[in-house]
Amino acid sequence: MRNATKLTTVLAAGALTFGLSACGSSGADSASDTSGPLVVAASPTPHAEILNYVKENLAKKAGLDLEVKEFTDYVTPNTATEDGSVGANYFQNQPYLDDFNKKRGTHIVPVVTVHLEPLGLYSHKVKSADALKSGATIAVPNDSVNEARALKLLDANGIITLKDGVGNEATPSDIAKNPKNLTFKELEAAQTPRSLDDVDAAVVNGNYAIEADLKPATDALVLESAKNNPYGNFLAVKEGNEDDPRVKKLAKLLTSAEVKKFIEDKYAGSVLASF
């Protein structure tokens, strides 16, 4: 899932207009008529790519009529799922959804977790995290969810220690121990890979690593694990639609051995299957 703070009001409004018109032909039927196609809103990479693999290779045999609608923002997929313009979405993680439901009054729920876009620490200047010098500057994403996630990654690998009980809104002020006296530079998540020539290291989201030709499995100094990770991306529906037979079919296909192999082969560690 990409950094939600990239959105401007204009982009969100424009995407909403486009998204609802693009889905207009399906309308509320995509959610209420279980005999029609299941329309799923998704971010282009890797979500729509994974869904299109399912559509082209697995859906027909499973008796699933699947339609994929791509969106570049993080608002429309949830609002369209809420109003029934689409039957499901696939683009987000739990901390983001919790925040969205709370602020927007929506009723979106996860169905099945499919993959993780692992956060990693990268550097053009050192070959290991241990080689970071005292006073080094680390770039981190500046939105609340991803900044906390970045700091938790550094904490999990012994680079810093966060205060006990820090949640999903941790900032550098929540660091209890900083043995290397690291300095943190807060940037938009999309800017973190571009900062690598200017800082000593940067924490980069998996999707932006892909765009920057970074290979998490081999290039990251430290990398998130997919196991028990709260930031896994999942298939989601409006509450009450979890038992839609089309949704159940898609959930099963998205967590199949075929999809796991597709993720491993196509993304080479930049995206990790979470099942």
PDB file of C-alpha atoms in Angstrom, residues 1-2 45 117-122 189-194 196 202-220 223 267-271:
ATOM      1  CA  MET A   1       0.000   0.000   0.000  1.00  0.00           C
ATOM      2  CA  ARG A   2       1.366   3.413  -0.962  1.00  0.00           C
ATOM      3  CA  THR A  45       0.921  -2.538  -8.378  1.00  0.00           C
ATOM      4  CA  GLU A 117       5.108  -4.996   0.737  1.00  0.00           C
ATOM      5  CA  PRO A 118       8.034  -5.122   3.177  1.00  0.00           C
ATOM      6  CA  LEU A 119       9.589  -1.974   4.536  1.00  0.00           C
ATOM      7  CA  GLY A 120      13.369  -2.054   4.319  1.00  0.00           C
ATOM      8  CA  LEU A 121      16.378   0.005   5.354  1.00  0.00           C
ATOM      9  CA  TYR A 122      18.604   0.860   2.381  1.00  0.00           C
ATOM     10  CA  ALA A 189       7.345   8.000   1.435  1.00  0.00           C
ATOM     11  CA  ALA A 190       7.749   8.359  -2.336  1.00  0.00           C
ATOM     12  CA  GLN A 191      10.812  10.575  -1.769  1.00  0.00           C
ATOM     13  CA  THR A 192      12.706   8.178   0.504  1.00  0.00           C
ATOM     14  CA  PRO A 193      14.448   6.162  -2.246  1.00  0.00           C
ATOM     15  CA  ARG A 194      15.412   9.398  -4.015  1.00  0.00           C
ATOM     16  CA  LEU A 196      19.651   7.801  -0.703  1.00  0.00           C
ATOM     17  CA  ALA A 202      16.530   5.461   4.253  1.00  0.00           C
ATOM     18  CA  VAL A 203      13.547   3.335   5.207  1.00  0.00           C
ATOM     19  CA  VAL A 204      11.628   2.640   1.982  1.00  0.00           C
ATOM     20  CA  ASN A 205       8.204   1.073   1.404  1.00  0.00           C
ATOM     21  CA  GLY A 206       8.179  -2.057  -0.740  1.00  0.00           C
ATOM     22  CA  ASN A 207       6.204  -0.543  -3.608  1.00  0.00           C
ATOM     23  CA  TYR A 208       8.575   2.429  -3.849  1.00  0.00           C
ATOM     24  CA  ALA A 209      11.532   0.065  -3.676  1.00  0.00           C
ATOM     25  CA  ILE A 210      10.143  -1.700  -6.750  1.00  0.00           C
ATOM     26  CA  GLU A 211       9.834   1.607  -8.614  1.00  0.00           C
ATOM     27  CA  ALA A 212      13.408   2.553  -7.672  1.00  0.00           C
ATOM     28  CA  ASP A 213      14.823  -0.797  -8.870  1.00  0.00           C
ATOM     29  CA  LEU A 214      15.801  -1.762  -5.342  1.00  0.00           C
ATOM     30  CA  LYS A 215      15.597  -5.473  -4.560  1.00  0.00           C
ATOM     31  CA  PRO A 216      14.476  -5.890  -0.952  1.00  0.00           C
ATOM     32  CA  ALA A 217      15.625  -9.495  -0.663  1.00  0.00           C
ATOM     33  CA  THR A 218      19.225  -8.580  -1.537  1.00  0.00           C
ATOM     34  CA  ASP A 219      19.588  -4.801  -1.183  1.00  0.00           C
ATOM     35  CA  ALA A 220      17.945  -4.102   2.176  1.00  0.00           C
ATOM     36  CA  LEU A 223      13.790  -6.016   6.131  1.00  0.00           C
ATOM     37  CA  TYR A 267       8.379  -9.765  -7.315  1.00  0.00           C
ATOM     38  CA  ALA A 268      11.497 -11.578  -6.085  1.00  0.00           C
ATOM     39  CA  GLY A 269      11.115 -10.486  -2.469  1.00  0.00           C
ATOM     40  CA  SER A 270       9.724  -7.006  -3.130  1.00  0.00           C
ATOM     41  CA  VAL A 271       6.295  -8.452  -2.292  1.00  0.00           C
TER      42      VAL A 271
END
